[in-house]
Short mmCIF file of C-alpha atoms and ligand atoms in Angstrom, two decimals:
data_model
loop_
_atom_site.label_atom_id
_atom_site.label_comp_id
_atom_site.label_asym_id
_atom_site.label_seq_id
_atom_site.Cartn_x
_atom_site.Cartn_y
_atom_site.Cartn_z
CA MET A 1 98.59 -52.46 269.20
CA LYS A 2 98.34 -55.84 271.42
CA PRO A 3 99.97 -56.69 274.52
CA ALA A 4 101.62 -59.45 272.29
CA ASP A 5 103.09 -56.90 269.65
CA TYR A 6 105.55 -55.52 272.36
CA PRO A 7 108.82 -55.75 274.12
CA GLU A 8 109.16 -59.15 276.21
CA ASP A 9 110.52 -57.28 279.30
CA ILE A 10 107.43 -54.74 278.88
CA ARG A 11 104.65 -57.25 278.25
CA PRO A 12 103.71 -58.36 282.48
CA TYR A 13 102.90 -55.06 283.31
CA ILE A 14 100.92 -53.81 280.54
CA VAL A 15 97.36 -55.13 281.28
CA PRO A 16 97.09 -55.18 285.68
CA LYS A 17 94.96 -57.68 286.97
CA PRO A 18 93.17 -56.60 290.56
CA GLU A 19 95.60 -56.26 293.17
CA GLY A 20 96.04 -53.64 295.94
CA ASN A 21 94.86 -53.39 299.96
CA LEU A 22 92.64 -50.53 299.33
CA ASN A 23 90.93 -48.20 302.88
CA TYR A 24 89.20 -45.77 302.92
CA ARG A 25 90.85 -43.29 306.06
CA CYS A 26 89.86 -40.77 308.11
CA LEU A 27 92.30 -37.57 307.89
CA ASP A 28 91.16 -36.44 311.87
CA CYS A 29 91.61 -39.35 313.35
CA GLY A 30 93.38 -42.12 311.31
CA GLU A 31 90.60 -44.86 311.13
CA ASN A 32 90.86 -47.11 308.34
CA TYR A 33 88.31 -48.48 307.05
CA GLY A 34 86.48 -51.20 304.47
CA ILE A 35 85.42 -50.03 300.39
CA GLU A 36 83.48 -52.88 300.40
CA LYS A 37 80.75 -49.92 301.31
CA LEU A 38 80.31 -46.72 300.28
CA LEU A 39 81.60 -44.22 303.39
CA TYR A 40 81.83 -41.03 303.13
CA THR A 41 83.05 -39.22 306.47
CA CYS A 42 84.05 -41.67 309.16
CA PRO A 43 81.74 -43.27 311.60
CA LYS A 44 83.26 -42.49 314.04
CA CYS A 45 84.37 -39.00 314.33
CA GLY A 46 82.22 -37.77 311.57
CA GLN A 47 85.62 -36.77 308.87
CA VAL A 48 86.19 -37.25 305.54
CA LEU A 49 88.23 -39.78 304.23
CA LEU A 50 90.62 -40.51 302.13
CA ILE A 51 91.71 -43.78 300.10
CA TYR A 52 95.31 -45.34 300.55
CA ASP A 53 96.49 -48.30 299.14
CA GLN A 54 97.72 -50.11 302.14
CA ALA A 55 99.95 -52.52 299.96
CA PHE A 56 101.59 -49.40 297.99
CA ASP A 57 104.47 -50.35 299.11
CA ARG A 58 104.89 -52.66 295.90
CA LEU A 59 104.70 -50.17 293.60
CA LYS A 60 107.80 -48.49 294.56
CA LYS A 61 109.72 -51.93 293.42
CA ILE A 62 109.29 -50.79 289.79
CA PRO A 63 111.98 -49.11 288.70
CA ALA A 64 110.85 -45.14 287.62
CA ALA A 65 111.97 -45.99 283.98
CA THR A 66 109.63 -49.44 283.60
CA TRP A 67 106.92 -46.80 284.64
CA HIS A 68 107.09 -44.25 282.24
CA ARG A 69 107.31 -47.72 279.59
CA ILE A 70 104.74 -48.92 280.80
CA PHE A 71 101.86 -45.58 280.72
CA ASP A 72 104.10 -45.02 277.02
CA TYR A 73 102.81 -48.37 276.44
CA ARG A 74 99.87 -47.53 277.52
CA LYS A 75 98.78 -45.27 275.19
CA MET A 76 99.85 -47.11 272.15
CA LEU A 77 96.03 -49.91 273.15
CA THR A 78 93.42 -49.90 272.06
CA LEU A 79 91.99 -51.66 274.75
CA PRO A 80 88.81 -49.22 276.06
CA ALA A 81 89.22 -49.81 280.08
CA LEU A 82 92.85 -48.40 279.47
CA LYS A 83 92.33 -46.05 277.24
CA GLY A 84 91.28 -43.08 279.78
CA ILE A 85 91.71 -42.19 284.12
CA TYR A 86 92.82 -45.69 283.84
CA ARG A 87 95.91 -45.78 282.63
CA TYR A 88 97.24 -45.12 285.65
CA HIS A 89 94.50 -48.31 287.03
CA GLU A 90 97.80 -48.88 289.74
CA PHE A 91 97.23 -45.72 291.43
CA ILE A 92 94.01 -45.19 290.52
CA GLY A 93 91.11 -47.61 291.49
CA PRO A 94 94.48 -51.25 291.39
CA VAL A 95 91.04 -53.43 292.97
CA ILE A 96 89.12 -52.66 290.01
CA PRO A 97 88.77 -55.45 287.68
CA LEU A 98 89.12 -54.25 284.10
CA ASP A 99 85.24 -55.24 282.73
CA ALA A 100 84.22 -53.02 285.10
CA VAL A 101 85.95 -49.66 283.86
CA ILE A 102 83.21 -46.94 282.90
CA TYR A 103 85.34 -45.18 279.76
CA LEU A 104 83.33 -42.27 278.15
CA GLY A 105 85.89 -40.46 276.02
CA GLU A 106 87.63 -38.72 279.40
CA GLY A 107 91.16 -37.34 280.66
CA HIS A 108 94.18 -37.69 278.56
CA THR A 109 92.77 -33.76 277.01
CA PRO A 110 95.05 -31.25 275.20
CA VAL A 111 97.68 -30.02 276.76
CA VAL A 112 98.72 -26.51 275.02
CA GLU A 113 101.65 -23.46 274.83
CA ALA A 114 100.15 -20.40 274.74
CA ASN A 115 101.39 -18.16 271.49
CA GLY A 116 103.97 -15.95 271.95
CA PHE A 117 102.21 -12.72 272.04
CA LEU A 118 100.08 -14.84 275.33
CA GLN A 119 102.87 -15.34 276.86
CA GLU A 120 104.75 -12.30 277.01
CA LYS A 121 101.38 -10.70 278.44
CA ALA A 122 101.04 -12.53 280.87
CA GLY A 123 104.41 -12.05 282.25
CA ILE A 124 105.23 -15.96 281.21
CA ARG A 125 105.67 -19.03 279.52
CA PHE A 126 102.21 -21.57 280.00
CA TYR A 127 100.57 -23.80 278.44
CA PHE A 128 96.88 -24.73 278.98
CA LYS A 129 95.64 -27.92 279.89
CA ASN A 130 92.25 -28.45 278.38
CA ASP A 131 90.37 -30.52 281.09
CA GLY A 132 87.05 -29.02 279.16
CA GLN A 133 87.42 -31.33 276.20
CA ASN A 134 86.38 -34.69 278.59
CA PRO A 135 82.98 -35.97 277.69
CA SER A 136 80.21 -33.33 279.84
CA ALA A 137 83.50 -30.95 278.89
CA SER A 138 84.63 -30.82 282.37
CA PHE A 139 87.15 -32.30 284.76
CA LYS A 140 84.62 -34.14 287.45
CA ASP A 141 84.72 -36.90 284.50
CA ARG A 142 87.76 -37.77 285.93
CA GLY A 143 86.13 -38.28 289.21
CA MET A 144 83.09 -39.61 287.95
CA ALA A 145 84.61 -41.88 285.79
CA SER A 146 86.50 -43.33 289.23
CA ALA A 147 82.78 -43.37 291.08
CA LEU A 148 80.97 -45.01 288.47
CA SER A 149 83.66 -47.77 288.05
CA TYR A 150 83.26 -48.79 292.02
CA ILE A 151 79.71 -48.75 292.01
CA HIS A 152 79.72 -50.62 288.70
CA TYR A 153 81.80 -53.46 290.47
CA LEU A 154 80.21 -53.49 293.74
CA ILE A 155 76.96 -53.79 291.28
CA ARG A 156 79.04 -56.61 290.17
CA GLN A 157 79.81 -58.52 293.10
CA GLY A 158 75.96 -58.48 294.24
CA GLN A 159 76.78 -56.27 296.93
CA ILE A 160 74.50 -53.09 295.98
CA SER A 161 71.68 -53.16 293.11
CA ASP A 162 69.15 -50.32 292.80
CA VAL A 163 71.34 -47.33 292.99
CA LEU A 164 70.66 -44.19 293.27
CA ALA A 165 73.62 -41.80 292.32
CA ILE A 166 72.66 -37.93 294.07
CA CYS A 167 74.69 -34.87 294.24
CA ALA A 168 75.29 -31.45 294.89
CA SER A 169 76.47 -28.80 292.10
CA THR A 170 77.28 -25.59 290.97
CA GLY A 171 76.39 -27.28 286.84
CA ASP A 172 79.28 -29.48 286.07
CA THR A 173 79.18 -31.97 288.98
CA SER A 174 75.67 -33.22 287.51
CA ALA A 175 76.62 -32.94 284.32
CA ALA A 176 78.87 -35.36 284.50
CA ALA A 177 77.41 -37.61 287.08
CA ALA A 178 74.33 -37.48 285.11
CA LEU A 179 76.00 -39.17 281.76
CA TYR A 180 78.48 -41.52 283.76
CA ALA A 181 74.97 -42.73 286.03
CA SER A 182 72.75 -42.89 282.09
CA TYR A 183 75.50 -45.13 281.26
CA LEU A 184 74.57 -47.43 283.59
CA ASN A 185 71.24 -47.25 283.35
CA PRO A 186 68.95 -48.72 284.01
CA ARG A 187 70.77 -50.38 286.65
CA VAL A 188 71.50 -46.83 288.27
CA LYS A 189 69.84 -43.83 288.28
CA SER A 190 71.00 -39.99 289.33
CA ALA A 191 69.26 -37.11 290.98
CA VAL A 192 71.32 -34.18 291.16
CA LEU A 193 70.08 -30.31 293.49
CA LEU A 194 71.49 -27.65 291.52
CA PRO A 195 70.86 -23.60 293.43
CA HIS A 196 68.10 -22.02 291.65
CA GLY A 197 69.54 -19.90 288.53
CA LYS A 198 72.85 -20.36 289.72
CA VAL A 199 73.82 -22.62 286.87
CA THR A 200 73.64 -21.97 283.64
CA PRO A 201 71.30 -22.94 280.18
CA GLN A 202 73.48 -25.28 278.62
CA GLN A 203 74.83 -26.82 282.31
CA LEU A 204 71.01 -27.52 283.30
CA SER A 205 70.43 -28.54 280.20
CA GLN A 206 73.72 -31.65 280.73
CA PRO A 207 71.48 -33.27 283.06
CA LEU A 208 68.54 -33.56 281.91
CA GLY A 209 69.49 -34.99 279.25
CA SER A 210 70.44 -37.58 280.24
CA GLY A 211 67.39 -37.81 282.18
CA ALA A 212 68.27 -37.67 285.24
CA ALA A 213 65.91 -36.10 288.41
CA VAL A 214 66.57 -32.85 288.44
CA PHE A 215 66.33 -30.49 291.44
CA GLU A 216 66.27 -26.75 291.54
CA ILE A 217 66.86 -25.76 295.03
CA PRO A 218 66.54 -21.48 296.44
CA GLY A 219 70.28 -20.69 298.28
CA VAL A 220 74.02 -21.60 297.03
CA PHE A 221 75.79 -24.72 296.91
CA ASP A 222 76.60 -24.91 300.37
CA ASP A 223 72.99 -24.89 300.78
CA CYS A 224 72.43 -27.79 298.39
CA MET A 225 75.21 -29.89 299.15
CA LYS A 226 73.72 -29.89 303.26
CA VAL A 227 70.88 -31.02 301.68
CA VAL A 228 72.49 -34.05 300.09
CA GLU A 229 74.54 -35.05 303.42
CA ASN A 230 71.61 -35.43 305.30
CA LEU A 231 69.86 -37.37 301.91
CA SER A 232 73.04 -39.64 302.12
CA GLU A 233 72.60 -39.40 305.68
CA GLN A 234 69.33 -40.41 306.69
CA TYR A 235 68.27 -42.80 301.95
CA ASN A 236 69.92 -45.55 300.59
CA VAL A 237 71.30 -43.23 298.07
CA ALA A 238 75.04 -42.89 296.86
CA LEU A 239 76.07 -40.26 297.24
CA LEU A 240 78.78 -38.40 293.82
CA ASN A 241 80.28 -35.41 294.53
CA SER A 242 84.02 -34.99 295.37
CA LYS A 243 82.83 -36.02 299.57
CA ASN A 244 83.28 -39.01 298.23
CA ALA A 245 86.29 -39.83 297.78
CA TRP A 246 86.13 -41.98 294.78
CA ARG A 247 85.85 -39.04 293.27
CA ILE A 248 89.26 -37.57 294.64
CA LEU A 249 90.84 -40.75 293.07
CA GLY A 250 89.98 -40.09 289.56
CA GLN A 251 90.87 -36.80 289.64
CA GLU A 252 94.54 -37.50 290.42
CA SER A 253 94.13 -38.99 286.89
CA TYR A 254 95.27 -34.60 285.96
CA SER A 255 98.09 -34.68 287.75
CA TYR A 256 99.59 -38.42 286.11
CA GLU A 257 98.77 -36.89 282.45
CA ILE A 258 100.48 -33.83 283.53
CA SER A 259 104.04 -35.81 284.02
CA GLN A 260 103.43 -37.95 281.52
CA ASP A 261 102.76 -34.90 278.95
CA PHE A 262 106.45 -33.34 280.41
CA GLU A 263 108.44 -36.50 280.33
CA TYR A 264 108.33 -36.68 283.99
CA ASP A 265 110.02 -33.42 284.38
CA LEU A 266 108.54 -31.21 286.91
CA ARG A 267 111.13 -29.09 288.08
CA ASP A 268 110.08 -26.04 286.84
CA LYS A 269 106.41 -26.53 286.49
CA VAL A 270 104.03 -24.66 288.12
CA VAL A 271 100.14 -26.00 288.43
CA VAL A 272 97.27 -23.95 288.49
CA VAL A 273 93.93 -24.79 289.68
CA PRO A 274 90.52 -22.65 290.52
CA VAL A 275 89.75 -23.90 294.03
CA GLY A 276 85.31 -24.00 294.72
CA ASN A 277 85.14 -27.11 297.28
CA ALA A 278 88.56 -28.42 296.90
CA GLY A 279 88.38 -31.39 295.46
CA ASN A 280 89.89 -31.32 292.30
CA ILE A 281 93.47 -29.25 294.31
CA THR A 282 92.93 -32.66 297.28
CA ALA A 283 93.41 -34.79 294.46
CA VAL A 284 95.92 -32.94 292.17
CA MET A 285 98.17 -32.65 295.49
CA ASN A 286 97.54 -35.79 296.29
CA GLY A 287 98.10 -37.32 292.61
CA PHE A 288 101.93 -35.80 292.51
CA LEU A 289 102.34 -36.92 296.13
CA LYS A 290 101.75 -40.41 295.18
CA PHE A 291 104.45 -40.75 292.28
CA TYR A 292 106.57 -39.67 294.12
CA GLU A 293 106.40 -41.45 296.65
CA ALA A 294 106.33 -44.33 293.96
CA GLY A 295 109.83 -43.02 292.50
CA ILE A 296 108.29 -41.85 289.20
CA ILE A 297 108.50 -38.00 289.07
CA GLU A 298 111.73 -36.73 290.66
CA SER A 299 110.67 -33.56 292.33
CA LEU A 300 107.48 -32.03 293.11
CA PRO A 301 106.13 -29.09 291.16
CA LYS A 302 104.35 -26.08 292.34
CA ILE A 303 100.44 -25.73 292.69
CA ILE A 304 99.04 -23.00 293.14
CA GLY A 305 94.85 -22.72 294.27
CA VAL A 306 93.58 -19.91 292.72
CA GLN A 307 89.50 -18.16 294.02
CA SER A 308 87.45 -15.31 293.38
CA ARG A 309 87.71 -12.45 295.73
CA HIS A 310 83.84 -13.28 295.74
CA ALA A 311 84.44 -17.24 296.86
CA ASN A 312 87.87 -17.32 298.98
CA PRO A 313 87.64 -19.20 302.18
CA VAL A 314 90.48 -21.09 301.53
CA TYR A 315 92.68 -18.04 300.11
CA ARG A 316 91.56 -16.56 303.78
CA TYR A 317 92.69 -19.67 305.21
CA TYR A 318 96.01 -19.27 304.18
CA ARG A 319 96.94 -15.59 304.29
CA GLN A 320 97.49 -16.68 307.46
CA ALA A 321 101.10 -16.86 307.13
CA ASP A 322 101.54 -18.45 310.60
CA ALA A 323 100.43 -21.93 310.37
CA GLU A 324 99.40 -22.17 314.23
CA ARG A 325 96.85 -19.34 313.74
CA ARG A 326 95.16 -20.44 310.83
CA LYS A 327 91.58 -20.86 311.53
CA PHE A 328 88.89 -22.23 308.70
CA VAL A 329 86.18 -19.43 308.55
CA PRO A 330 83.50 -20.26 306.08
CA VAL A 331 83.09 -17.46 303.96
CA THR A 332 79.51 -16.08 302.17
CA VAL A 333 80.03 -15.78 298.82
CA THR A 334 78.62 -13.22 296.83
CA PRO A 335 78.16 -13.70 292.62
CA SER A 336 81.12 -14.85 290.55
CA VAL A 337 81.88 -15.84 286.77
CA ALA A 338 83.62 -18.68 288.72
CA GLN A 339 80.05 -20.10 289.60
CA ALA A 340 81.30 -23.86 289.37
CA ALA A 341 83.67 -22.41 291.94
CA MET A 342 81.56 -20.28 294.28
CA ILE A 343 81.84 -22.46 297.59
CA GLY A 344 82.08 -20.45 300.77
CA ASN A 345 82.48 -23.92 302.91
CA PRO A 346 84.13 -26.32 300.98
CA VAL A 347 83.99 -29.54 302.09
CA SER A 348 87.42 -31.22 301.37
CA MET A 349 89.05 -28.02 303.47
CA PRO A 350 90.19 -30.97 305.73
CA ARG A 351 91.52 -33.10 303.24
CA VAL A 352 93.76 -29.60 301.60
CA ILE A 353 95.00 -28.44 305.07
CA HIS A 354 95.96 -32.07 306.12
CA LEU A 355 97.97 -32.94 302.30
CA VAL A 356 99.58 -29.13 301.88
CA GLU A 357 101.34 -30.26 305.11
CA VAL A 358 102.26 -33.41 303.79
CA TYR A 359 103.64 -31.93 300.50
CA ASN A 360 105.29 -29.65 301.35
CA ARG A 361 106.94 -31.03 304.31
CA LEU A 362 108.10 -33.79 301.49
CA ALA A 363 108.80 -30.71 299.12
CA GLY A 364 111.61 -29.53 301.59
CA LYS A 365 110.30 -26.23 301.09
CA GLN A 366 106.86 -23.80 300.99
CA ARG A 367 105.78 -25.14 297.26
CA ILE A 368 102.11 -24.79 297.84
CA TRP A 369 99.85 -20.65 297.78
CA VAL A 370 96.53 -20.06 297.23
CA VAL A 371 96.28 -16.56 295.41
CA GLU A 372 93.11 -14.55 294.84
CA VAL A 373 91.59 -12.72 291.63
CA THR A 374 88.90 -10.04 291.10
CA GLU A 375 86.64 -10.55 288.91
CA GLN A 376 87.24 -8.03 286.39
CA ALA A 377 90.60 -9.96 286.18
CA ILE A 378 88.71 -13.69 285.82
CA MET A 379 87.00 -12.01 282.46
CA ASP A 380 89.95 -10.12 281.38
CA TRP A 381 92.39 -13.06 280.90
CA GLU A 382 89.71 -15.53 279.80
CA LEU A 383 89.05 -13.03 276.91
CA ILE A 384 92.51 -12.63 275.99
CA ALA A 385 92.99 -15.88 275.88
CA ASN A 386 90.04 -16.89 273.76
CA LYS A 387 91.62 -14.28 271.24
CA ASN A 388 94.47 -16.15 271.35
CA GLY A 389 93.57 -19.69 269.80
CA HIS A 390 92.43 -20.94 273.52
CA ILE A 391 89.79 -22.52 274.51
CA ALA A 392 89.36 -21.43 278.42
CA CYS A 393 86.00 -21.04 280.89
CA THR A 394 85.94 -18.47 282.87
CA HIS A 395 87.77 -20.65 285.57
CA GLY A 396 90.85 -20.91 282.90
CA GLY A 397 90.63 -17.39 283.17
CA GLU A 398 90.10 -17.64 286.93
CA SER A 399 93.76 -19.31 286.40
CA LEU A 400 95.49 -17.83 283.99
CA ALA A 401 95.02 -14.51 286.16
CA GLY A 402 96.46 -16.62 289.67
CA LEU A 403 98.94 -17.26 287.48
CA VAL A 404 99.80 -13.71 286.72
CA ALA A 405 98.57 -12.81 290.35
CA ALA A 406 102.13 -15.22 291.00
CA ARG A 407 104.16 -14.25 289.13
CA GLN A 408 103.08 -10.03 290.01
CA LEU A 409 104.01 -11.27 294.19
CA GLY A 410 107.55 -13.43 292.90
CA LEU A 411 106.02 -16.58 294.63
CA VAL A 412 106.55 -18.12 290.37
CA GLY A 413 110.21 -16.71 288.93
CA ASP A 414 112.00 -16.63 285.53
CA GLY A 415 112.49 -19.58 283.99
CA GLU A 416 109.71 -21.71 285.30
CA ILE A 417 106.76 -22.62 283.43
CA GLY A 418 102.66 -22.92 283.99
CA VAL A 419 100.73 -25.52 283.54
CA ILE A 420 97.08 -23.98 283.76
CA ASP A 421 93.80 -25.95 284.20
CA SER A 422 91.07 -25.18 282.28
CA THR A 423 88.63 -26.71 284.07
CA ALA A 424 85.89 -26.39 281.49
CA HIS A 425 85.11 -26.11 278.08
CA THR A 426 84.11 -22.09 277.37
CA LEU A 427 81.17 -23.13 275.37
CA LYS A 428 79.15 -23.63 278.96
CA PHE A 429 80.27 -19.96 280.19
CA SER A 430 79.68 -18.12 276.87
CA GLY A 431 76.38 -16.10 278.97
CA PHE A 432 79.21 -14.26 281.10
CA GLN A 433 81.08 -13.36 277.41
CA GLN A 434 77.81 -11.87 276.14
CA MET A 435 77.24 -10.11 279.44
CA TYR A 436 80.78 -8.86 279.34
CA PHE A 437 80.19 -7.98 275.52
CA GLU A 438 77.08 -6.33 275.67
CA ASP A 439 77.80 -5.21 279.50
CA GLN A 440 75.24 -6.09 281.24
CA PHE A 441 76.96 -7.14 284.38
CA PRO A 442 75.16 -6.55 287.57
CA PRO A 443 76.91 -4.42 289.28
CA ASP A 444 77.51 -6.41 292.48
CA PHE A 445 80.08 -8.36 290.06
CA ASP A 446 82.74 -5.06 289.35
CA ILE A 447 83.05 -5.71 286.06
CA THR A 448 84.22 -3.40 283.38
CA PRO A 449 84.66 -4.08 280.07
CA ASP A 450 87.30 -3.20 277.91
CA PRO A 451 86.47 -2.07 274.72
CA ASP A 452 89.37 -3.87 273.75
CA LEU A 453 87.83 -7.46 274.66
CA THR A 454 83.97 -7.13 273.48
CA ASN A 455 82.76 -8.24 270.10
CA ALA A 456 79.28 -8.11 268.53
CA PRO A 457 77.80 -9.54 265.23
CA VAL A 458 77.87 -7.05 262.54
CA LEU A 459 73.65 -6.92 260.82
CA VAL A 460 75.11 -6.89 257.03
CA ARG A 461 71.43 -5.29 255.30
CA PRO A 462 71.89 -2.44 253.31
CA LYS A 463 68.86 -0.84 253.32
CA ASP A 464 69.15 0.22 248.81
CA LEU A 465 68.76 -3.74 248.49
CA ALA A 466 64.73 -4.29 248.02
CA LYS A 467 65.14 -8.22 248.01
CA VAL A 468 66.92 -10.74 250.42
CA PRO A 469 66.55 -14.47 250.63
CA THR A 470 64.63 -15.19 253.39
CA PRO A 471 64.38 -19.33 254.03
CA GLY A 472 62.40 -21.55 251.83
CA ASN A 473 62.31 -18.10 249.85
CA PRO A 474 65.27 -17.96 247.59
CA LEU A 475 66.40 -15.14 245.25
CA THR A 476 67.22 -15.72 241.73
CA GLY A 477 68.29 -14.41 238.45
CA GLU A 478 69.38 -10.82 239.02
CA ASP A 479 68.42 -10.42 242.07
CA PHE A 480 70.83 -12.86 243.33
CA LYS A 481 73.84 -11.92 241.65
CA ARG A 482 72.92 -7.85 243.08
CA PHE A 483 71.83 -9.53 246.64
CA VAL A 484 75.49 -11.45 246.28
CA GLN A 485 77.79 -8.39 244.96
CA ARG A 486 75.77 -5.59 247.08
CA ILE A 487 76.55 -7.80 250.18
CA SER A 488 80.14 -8.70 249.33
CA ASP A 489 80.89 -4.11 248.45
CA GLU A 490 79.46 -3.56 252.05
CA ILE A 491 81.54 -6.56 253.89
CA ALA A 492 84.82 -5.24 252.19
CA LYS A 493 84.61 -1.49 253.15
CA ILE A 494 83.64 -2.60 256.49
CA LEU A 495 86.90 -4.72 256.14
CA ASP A 496 88.75 -1.83 254.47
CA LEU A 497 89.60 -4.78 252.09
CA GLU A 498 91.75 -3.49 249.07
CA LYS A 499 90.99 -5.06 245.10
CA THR A 500 92.40 -7.62 243.53
C1 PLP B 601 84.36 -28.18 290.25
C2 PLP B 601 84.97 -27.36 289.63
C3 PLP B 601 86.14 -25.88 289.40
C4 PLP B 601 85.99 -26.42 291.89
O1 PLP B 601 86.94 -27.50 291.77
P1 PLP B 601 86.44 -28.10 293.51
O2 PLP B 601 87.28 -29.39 293.26
O3 PLP B 601 85.13 -27.24 293.47
O4 PLP B 601 87.54 -26.85 293.95
C5 PLP B 601 86.58 -25.32 289.39
N1 PLP B 601 85.84 -25.40 287.76
C6 PLP B 601 84.81 -25.86 287.29
C7 PLP B 601 84.82 -25.88 286.20
C8 PLP B 601 84.49 -27.11 287.63
O5 PLP B 601 82.99 -27.49 287.43
ZN1 ZN B 602 87.38 -40.09 312.46
#
């Protein structure tokens, strides 16, 4: 549909013009910095930054009902720049002109309600939001669409040229970064650093296919991150980790979509997200806060952060109930099937501490909790979910296990509805499913397969069948007839089928 076909009163709002006054703000000393340059930490005190719009108040002047219609009408546009995360342009990157927006099909991922069987098993009504259905098969695309649109904008302004975009990754950040950077080939090149042996073959294939320079580094993600930080301090590179506040802006789209998906009624919603480097939960909190402050939603949903026992620094921090006595201590991670969240020293921890405080204060009561789950629970819940129509990855399983834990702890009550972040596509982590099915987990994972959840292919090769087809050598005539009948009989026997 074309904007000209829309009702007259909504028409002026449909295609946004660049506006707003974005600044990087230091969460420690409060200093503001202009966005003409890429900046990752406060030049004064070294703390991480968030991007704030000094002209945000203009958005509060538009009534909630008008906002709802703006977003709903934008849904019908065929304009690529507004089909993805920039449907919420005013809240994500109001200064970015639409012709600088990079759209590769990200965002607006399906929200799929769990069937009755699964809801009963979990003890709560819930939906999965399938962020594995993004272009590189994880939610990281949301942040990259924002970060690369901004870089594209700077290139067009002549502020930067010949960009080398770089990131450390547990697998999905590098896949997303390499994909979005490759769309700007040859003006942007990318390089990614991965912990050697700690990403799945599927994840490794992604930046390779996108043409990035791929470096495997000994150690875990936290070690890669230190090298990348060092490179970004000493060399002229564009850092694409969630330390880059533009990533956070893009990932806020997740909260805006949930708001729109549920008709802006979030009173009884419980949003569940896995926590690794804590960029995702930062963005989810900030997104809801911005919609709340603009009056677009009337209540702040509950948020449950979930961590594996094998990588739980954020859980440990909030385990201390007395806020005065909380002290952040990085942990040494041990192997986890939620491999993309296997992070002991999350870069966004200062942002989390700040935003949790703001969120709970504005809500007037505690609305955010962090729970921990076992590796066993992560795998079991992933497999149970996928046996009931879902495509959850291990982190989706972690989130579901976290919702169940939160329900059991009484953090989530009767009548509340879970919205679970399935952060990546199950296929990226199919190796863990295979390890479960074949009982191949090394002891440090602490995972014992439940026979009810395992599965394996059955080779049908009756011994009495002399001839079978092979590639290039089909059977014909009686041989082929016999083959089809014998194989059919064998399958019917295994499945205990009744004759018609
Ligand atoms: C990155 C990632 C996470 C963790 O998100 P953070 O922003 O690092 O907390 C969880 N699941 C998947 C699939 C990821 O790629
Ligand atoms: Zn500072």
